[in-house]
mmCIF file of C-alpha atoms in Angstrom:
data_model
loop_
_atom_site.group_PDB
_atom_site.id
_atom_site.type_symbol
_atom_site.label_atom_id
_atom_site.label_comp_id
_atom_site.label_asym_id
_atom_site.label_seq_id
_atom_site.Cartn_x
_atom_site.Cartn_y
_atom_site.Cartn_z
ATOM 1 C CA ASP A 1 111.194 119.563 191.759
ATOM 2 C CA VAL A 2 111.077 117.658 188.649
ATOM 3 C CA LYS A 3 113.118 119.301 186.200
ATOM 4 C CA VAL A 4 114.077 118.150 182.844
ATOM 5 C CA THR A 5 116.764 120.574 180.347
ATOM 6 C CA GLN A 6 116.804 119.949 176.435
ATOM 7 C CA SER A 7 120.548 120.628 174.936
ATOM 8 C CA SER A 8 119.240 124.061 172.733
ATOM 9 C CA ARG A 9 116.105 125.750 172.579
ATOM 10 C CA TYR A 10 116.948 127.141 168.788
ATOM 11 C CA LEU A 11 118.970 124.985 165.897
ATOM 12 C CA VAL A 12 119.596 125.616 162.680
ATOM 13 C CA LYS A 13 120.198 123.266 160.330
ATOM 14 C CA ARG A 14 120.963 121.431 156.533
ATOM 15 C CA THR A 15 119.054 118.762 154.610
ATOM 16 C CA GLY A 16 120.968 115.866 154.921
ATOM 17 C CA GLU A 17 123.103 116.740 158.023
ATOM 18 C CA LYS A 18 122.942 114.093 161.188
ATOM 19 C CA VAL A 19 120.934 116.794 163.846
ATOM 20 C CA PHE A 20 120.866 115.586 167.910
ATOM 21 C CA LEU A 21 118.524 116.843 170.133
ATOM 22 C CA GLU A 22 119.349 116.058 173.685
ATOM 23 C CA CYS A 23 116.764 116.203 176.341
ATOM 24 C CA VAL A 24 118.004 115.430 180.668
ATOM 25 C CA GLN A 25 115.478 114.758 183.450
ATOM 26 C CA ASP A 26 116.681 114.390 187.560
ATOM 27 C CA MET A 27 113.818 112.181 189.029
ATOM 28 C CA ASP A 28 115.364 109.401 188.447
ATOM 29 C CA HIS A 29 112.046 108.813 186.012
ATOM 30 C CA GLU A 30 112.033 106.385 184.509
ATOM 31 C CA ASN A 31 109.736 106.550 180.866
ATOM 32 C CA MET A 32 110.986 108.970 178.389
ATOM 33 C CA PHE A 33 109.567 110.536 175.315
ATOM 34 C CA TRP A 34 109.782 112.565 172.023
ATOM 35 C CA TYR A 35 107.189 114.869 169.774
ATOM 36 C CA ARG A 36 107.331 116.895 167.617
ATOM 37 C CA GLN A 37 104.651 119.876 168.020
ATOM 38 C CA ASP A 38 103.341 121.887 164.961
ATOM 39 C CA PRO A 39 100.787 124.229 164.450
ATOM 40 C CA GLY A 40 97.599 122.360 163.890
ATOM 41 C CA LEU A 41 98.358 118.981 164.062
ATOM 42 C CA GLY A 42 99.257 119.192 168.569
ATOM 43 C CA LEU A 43 101.011 116.813 169.728
ATOM 44 C CA ARG A 44 102.309 113.405 168.073
ATOM 45 C CA LEU A 45 104.351 111.145 170.124
ATOM 46 C CA ILE A 46 107.835 110.575 167.792
ATOM 47 C CA TYR A 47 109.430 107.512 170.208
ATOM 48 C CA PHE A 48 109.677 106.353 173.276
ATOM 49 C CA SER A 49 111.532 104.527 176.697
ATOM 50 C CA TYR A 50 109.824 103.272 179.478
ATOM 51 C CA ASP A 51 113.631 101.859 180.768
ATOM 52 C CA VAL A 52 117.063 102.027 179.925
ATOM 53 C CA LYS A 53 117.814 100.921 176.337
ATOM 54 C CA MET A 54 114.625 100.129 175.884
ATOM 55 C CA LYS A 55 112.292 101.784 172.908
ATOM 56 C CA GLU A 56 109.173 102.307 171.593
ATOM 57 C CA LYS A 57 108.411 103.488 168.126
ATOM 58 C CA GLY A 58 105.215 106.110 168.604
ATOM 59 C CA ASP A 59 102.887 107.410 165.465
ATOM 60 C CA ILE A 60 105.544 109.102 163.817
ATOM 61 C CA PRO A 61 108.721 107.344 163.234
ATOM 62 C CA GLU A 62 110.108 107.512 159.888
ATOM 63 C CA GLY A 63 113.343 109.145 159.812
ATOM 64 C CA TYR A 64 114.305 109.308 163.784
ATOM 65 C CA SER A 65 115.979 107.271 165.869
ATOM 66 C CA VAL A 66 116.431 107.820 169.629
ATOM 67 C CA SER A 67 119.092 106.753 172.327
ATOM 68 C CA ARG A 68 119.224 105.989 176.236
ATOM 69 C CA GLU A 69 121.798 104.186 177.061
ATOM 70 C CA LYS A 70 121.796 106.055 180.373
ATOM 71 C CA LYS A 71 118.436 106.139 182.501
ATOM 72 C CA GLU A 72 118.209 110.519 183.489
ATOM 73 C CA ARG A 73 119.166 110.700 178.992
ATOM 74 C CA PHE A 74 116.855 110.257 176.434
ATOM 75 C CA SER A 75 118.373 110.808 172.777
ATOM 76 C CA LEU A 76 117.009 111.568 169.670
ATOM 77 C CA ILE A 77 118.461 111.811 166.620
ATOM 78 C CA LEU A 78 118.053 112.909 162.471
ATOM 79 C CA GLU A 79 119.741 111.019 160.730
ATOM 80 C CA SER A 80 119.663 113.065 157.372
ATOM 81 C CA ALA A 81 117.321 115.838 157.796
ATOM 82 C CA SER A 82 114.630 117.446 156.113
ATOM 83 C CA THR A 83 112.562 120.786 155.764
ATOM 84 C CA ASN A 84 109.882 118.321 156.608
ATOM 85 C CA GLN A 85 111.256 118.060 160.215
ATOM 86 C CA THR A 86 111.797 121.881 160.600
ATOM 87 C CA SER A 87 109.355 122.332 163.764
ATOM 88 C CA MET A 88 109.198 121.913 167.900
ATOM 89 C CA TYR A 89 111.079 118.728 169.254
ATOM 90 C CA LEU A 90 108.874 118.308 173.422
ATOM 91 C CA CYS A 91 111.182 116.289 175.533
ATOM 92 C CA ALA A 92 108.955 114.457 178.265
ATOM 93 C CA SER A 93 109.804 112.053 181.402
ATOM 94 C CA SER A 94 107.525 110.888 183.752
ATOM 95 C CA SER A 95 107.161 107.591 186.875
ATOM 96 C CA ARG A 96 104.684 104.619 187.471
ATOM 97 C CA SER A 97 104.949 105.594 190.868
ATOM 98 C CA HIS A 98 103.792 109.762 190.368
ATOM 99 C CA TYR A 99 101.249 108.931 187.971
ATOM 100 C CA ASN A 100 102.717 108.796 185.369
ATOM 101 C CA GLU A 101 102.561 112.252 185.032
ATOM 102 C CA GLN A 102 104.210 114.002 182.011
ATOM 103 C CA PHE A 103 106.828 116.298 182.815
ATOM 104 C CA PHE A 104 108.264 118.868 179.356
ATOM 105 C CA GLY A 105 111.380 120.465 178.712
ATOM 106 C CA PRO A 106 111.366 123.718 177.350
ATOM 107 C CA GLY A 107 111.741 122.712 174.226
ATOM 108 C CA THR A 108 113.981 123.048 170.784
ATOM 109 C CA ARG A 109 113.085 124.999 167.829
ATOM 110 C CA LEU A 110 114.552 123.157 164.847
ATOM 111 C CA THR A 111 115.075 124.744 161.516
ATOM 112 C CA VAL A 112 115.863 122.289 158.701
ATOM 113 C CA LEU A 113 117.043 124.466 155.226
ATOM 114 C CA GLU B 1 93.013 103.348 169.395
ATOM 115 C CA LEU B 2 92.752 105.955 171.037
ATOM 116 C CA LYS B 3 91.624 109.420 169.504
ATOM 117 C CA VAL B 4 90.682 112.928 172.304
ATOM 118 C CA GLU B 5 88.928 114.955 171.459
ATOM 119 C CA GLN B 6 88.456 118.433 172.676
ATOM 120 C CA ASN B 7 86.123 121.321 171.630
ATOM 121 C CA PRO B 8 86.273 124.246 170.959
ATOM 122 C CA LEU B 9 89.623 124.937 169.804
ATOM 123 C CA PHE B 10 89.348 128.450 169.659
ATOM 124 C CA LEU B 11 87.835 130.257 172.418
ATOM 125 C CA SER B 12 87.385 134.379 173.216
ATOM 126 C CA MET B 13 86.265 135.247 175.953
ATOM 127 C CA GLN B 14 85.320 138.389 177.828
ATOM 128 C CA GLU B 15 86.996 138.929 181.088
ATOM 129 C CA GLY B 16 85.059 137.486 183.922
ATOM 130 C CA LYS B 17 82.831 135.222 181.505
ATOM 131 C CA ASN B 18 83.246 131.329 182.268
ATOM 132 C CA TYR B 19 83.199 128.967 179.877
ATOM 133 C CA THR B 20 83.337 125.536 180.015
ATOM 134 C CA ILE B 21 86.333 123.180 177.386
ATOM 135 C CA TYR B 22 85.492 119.743 176.695
ATOM 136 C CA CYS B 23 87.956 116.694 176.194
ATOM 137 C CA ASN B 24 86.056 113.657 174.989
ATOM 138 C CA TYR B 25 88.251 109.822 174.310
ATOM 139 C CA SER B 26 87.479 107.617 172.453
ATOM 140 C CA THR B 27 88.234 103.962 174.552
ATOM 141 C CA THR B 28 88.269 103.385 178.575
ATOM 142 C CA SER B 29 90.435 105.243 180.458
ATOM 143 C CA ASP B 30 90.656 105.881 184.489
ATOM 144 C CA ARG B 31 93.612 109.191 184.471
ATOM 145 C CA LEU B 32 93.103 112.117 182.139
ATOM 146 C CA TYR B 33 95.685 115.027 182.907
ATOM 147 C CA TRP B 34 95.350 118.698 181.497
ATOM 148 C CA TYR B 35 98.364 121.014 180.846
ATOM 149 C CA ARG B 36 98.617 124.114 179.498
ATOM 150 C CA GLN B 37 100.820 125.717 177.308
ATOM 151 C CA ASP B 38 102.198 129.623 176.659
ATOM 152 C CA PRO B 39 103.052 130.704 173.571
ATOM 153 C CA GLY B 40 106.090 130.380 173.239
ATOM 154 C CA LYS B 41 106.692 128.014 175.566
ATOM 155 C CA SER B 42 106.226 124.213 176.959
ATOM 156 C CA LEU B 43 103.506 122.709 178.831
ATOM 157 C CA GLU B 44 102.613 122.720 181.941
ATOM 158 C CA SER B 45 101.020 119.887 184.249
ATOM 159 C CA LEU B 46 97.763 121.791 185.873
ATOM 160 C CA PHE B 47 95.399 118.645 187.066
ATOM 161 C CA VAL B 48 96.046 114.858 186.931
ATOM 162 C CA LEU B 49 92.447 113.622 187.427
ATOM 163 C CA LEU B 50 93.526 109.241 188.585
ATOM 164 C CA SER B 51 89.410 107.550 188.658
ATOM 165 C CA ASN B 52 85.801 108.589 188.328
ATOM 166 C CA GLY B 53 84.523 111.093 189.695
ATOM 167 C CA ALA B 54 86.893 113.291 190.217
ATOM 168 C CA VAL B 55 87.723 117.541 190.804
ATOM 169 C CA LYS B 56 90.555 119.454 191.301
ATOM 170 C CA GLN B 57 90.593 123.057 191.318
ATOM 171 C CA GLU B 58 93.032 126.122 191.555
ATOM 172 C CA GLY B 59 92.281 129.205 191.052
ATOM 173 C CA ARG B 60 89.907 130.176 188.696
ATOM 174 C CA LEU B 61 90.627 126.728 187.571
ATOM 175 C CA MET B 62 88.127 123.833 187.484
ATOM 176 C CA ALA B 63 88.797 120.023 185.921
ATOM 177 C CA SER B 64 86.628 116.816 186.489
ATOM 178 C CA LEU B 65 86.688 113.844 185.044
ATOM 179 C CA ASP B 66 83.136 111.096 183.543
ATOM 180 C CA THR B 67 84.873 107.942 183.276
ATOM 181 C CA LYS B 68 81.424 106.448 181.797
ATOM 182 C CA ALA B 69 80.860 108.830 179.595
ATOM 183 C CA ARG B 70 84.408 109.060 178.791
ATOM 184 C CA LEU B 71 84.703 112.824 179.619
ATOM 185 C CA SER B 72 86.564 115.080 181.315
ATOM 186 C CA THR B 73 85.437 119.382 181.259
ATOM 187 C CA LEU B 74 87.894 122.326 182.510
ATOM 188 C CA HIS B 75 85.497 125.011 183.692
ATOM 189 C CA ILE B 76 86.422 128.597 183.166
ATOM 190 C CA THR B 77 85.492 130.935 185.967
ATOM 191 C CA ALA B 78 85.254 135.059 186.177
ATOM 192 C CA ALA B 79 88.232 134.357 183.425
ATOM 193 C CA VAL B 80 91.131 137.024 183.461
ATOM 194 C CA HIS B 81 93.901 138.013 180.719
ATOM 195 C CA ASP B 82 96.543 135.764 182.147
ATOM 196 C CA LEU B 83 94.637 132.337 181.367
ATOM 197 C CA SER B 84 95.159 133.382 178.009
ATOM 198 C CA ALA B 85 96.776 130.179 176.416
ATOM 199 C CA THR B 86 96.140 126.658 175.261
ATOM 200 C CA TYR B 87 95.090 124.476 177.004
ATOM 201 C CA PHE B 88 95.187 120.291 176.401
ATOM 202 C CA CYS B 89 93.841 117.294 178.073
ATOM 203 C CA ALA B 90 95.731 113.923 177.453
ATOM 204 C CA VAL B 91 94.450 110.703 178.644
ATOM 205 C CA GLU B 92 96.429 107.302 179.468
ATOM 206 C CA SER B 93 96.169 104.360 177.501
ATOM 207 C CA SER B 94 94.927 101.194 179.210
ATOM 208 C CA GLY B 95 96.885 98.315 179.326
ATOM 209 C CA GLY B 96 99.481 97.316 177.565
ATOM 210 C CA SER B 97 101.674 100.880 177.034
ATOM 211 C CA ASN B 98 99.361 102.888 179.982
ATOM 212 C CA TYR B 99 102.396 105.321 180.477
ATOM 213 C CA LYS B 100 101.428 106.692 176.971
ATOM 214 C CA LEU B 101 99.688 109.732 176.732
ATOM 215 C CA THR B 102 97.134 110.740 173.633
ATOM 216 C CA PHE B 103 96.959 114.455 173.146
ATOM 217 C CA GLY B 104 93.810 116.313 172.471
ATOM 218 C CA LYS B 105 94.787 119.139 169.681
ATOM 219 C CA GLY B 106 93.747 122.284 172.205
ATOM 220 C CA THR B 107 92.149 124.591 172.873
ATOM 221 C CA LEU B 108 93.603 128.070 172.167
ATOM 222 C CA LEU B 109 91.484 129.981 174.887
ATOM 223 C CA THR B 110 91.777 134.036 174.731
ATOM 224 C CA VAL B 111 90.583 136.541 176.800
ATOM 225 C CA ASN B 112 89.873 139.274 175.837
ATOM 226 C CA PRO B 113 89.071 142.776 178.415
#
């Protein structure tokens, strides 16, 4: 079974702090994604990566950056957290050899105070 | 730009009844995915539909894809309370970044006794 894990289930940070969210997958998937989910807005793609050290902006990249130094790990960085970044963050991975079906991690609920 | 619309967004049904959730999308695509999300949880893959006319069934859920009409349906037969969840459809972009998925806003299904 594909397993996607995220470093924290719940996180509380203060405005202006630098925040790291980490995602690890164990199925050798080449594609990894970061989404945020907010009530009424559905899932919105922040960044994705199709290979190590490669990244592409999604629909809402402002205020975020990412890092993918190893194939299994994809990190989302909030350089200076703001209250409007309070949200549920979901990581997913997929593979072309598995129909690009995305498998999701458990999510991190981030609250910025 | 690919747009994905689900309807209804909210569905309250009685146990034992049948209903259909619709997913329309705006540009050509051959792959469509259905996911389920329980409250406070992440997304779980239900179905991957890979071509025109594809039909998949699991228990009381059946999904189908009509690529010519750009329409997928998720049919619920004889609903039970355990099916209460939010259901998302997602469509793969054709060409270019074709591993990206665009998600609908989700249908919140409540099955009442």
